């Protein structure tokens, strides 16, 4: 068994030929560039590239397989250098009487994903694009994914826009067969303690992923998993906690950094005070034009007062991405990577003295405090990220 760093939610902006895939993602987020960034700069050993259902992306994948620059693994997944790529797709469902929700589907190999694309073409307006609505009930999509050897993970389950709890329903069982879910993705504005207030989530493995829309955001949230090998089959075992495989730790943003953590007033642009709980109107201006925050939604749904964390639940480690560190701009980050190799090395394997010798004691101290979870933070909300206070 070995520990692997895993980020399962990275979007593709465009294909190699310029075909738009994820409209809101950066143009340089191509299949190859993602693989290169994850392997060389980030040090992420397993990644899930979403939007692999797009036919133009599949053409790119076949090109790299034909060239021998990438190879399909016997246990599922595609290998590039020291990184394994899982082929994924984010799909929007909207059952009658419910709001929209995004679901993540992963397939073991390219052939299975191509077959899935052919099926979706009959139920989707534009299969080329990311996160498109599929015009079948959620449970039909779920059955199709599982029937093709795939797995299903509800995406960013609490965010106010297009998630199971944030916009679709008060219960996940209203939308999906709970026995056919391999894990749930917490999203950037929630952690294990917050999710532990909802008993429906007790059986599930929690995953923390970046939902990256740019190369720099890869690995801003990730998991550490114990696997026998970096393959799709091993990933499935880990998510289902089988044969001693599993998640060792979830690394995620402190929820206060998440851009939907607290309720936000779109009229006066104020974020709900942290001492308050759920509200219907802005306390500052009285407007009802509010964006319900993740914390407030969870408090509204909670069926217990104290979080329950089952024995299999791994530690949730608050991880402040390097881009949030005050004073650590692109040049100094490049300097660190030239010295220590990858961001995972900088975040986990370097000593305080090594960091200080390279970039100075002040920035090194911020990175150490980020590891320890002791940085002082300003809360985020309404689509704006929180931030690290300059003086901690």
CSV table of C-alpha atoms in Angstrom, one decimal, residues 1 10 31 50 82 100 135 142 149 171 228 240 245 248 253 257 265 276 313 324 331 338 350 368 372 376:
chain,number,residue,atom,x,y,z
A,1,UNK,CA,0.0,0.0,0.0
A,10,UNK,CA,-10.5,19.5,-12.9
A,31,UNK,CA,-6.3,17.6,-21.5
A,50,UNK,CA,-13.9,16.3,-16.0
A,82,UNK,CA,3.9,9.8,-12.7
A,100,UNK,CA,-30.7,21.8,-10.7
A,135,UNK,CA,-33.1,15.3,-20.0
A,142,UNK,CA,-27.3,6.9,-12.2
A,149,UNK,CA,-18.8,0.2,-14.8
A,171,UNK,CA,-32.7,15.1,1.0
A,228,UNK,CA,-2.2,-0.6,-3.8
A,240,UNK,CA,-16.0,2.2,-0.8
A,245,UNK,CA,-8.0,1.0,0.9
A,248,UNK,CA,-6.2,8.9,4.8
A,253,UNK,CA,-9.8,25.2,2.2
A,257,UNK,CA,-12.1,31.0,2.6
A,265,UNK,CA,-26.5,40.4,0.2
A,276,UNK,CA,-25.8,35.0,13.2
A,313,UNK,CA,-14.0,9.5,8.7
A,324,UNK,CA,-3.4,32.6,-0.9
A,331,UNK,CA,8.2,34.6,-9.2
A,338,UNK,CA,12.8,25.1,-8.8
A,350,UNK,CA,9.9,20.8,3.3
A,368,UNK,CA,4.1,26.9,8.3
A,372,UNK,CA,-0.9,24.2,11.2
A,376,UNK,CA,-6.2,34.3,10.5
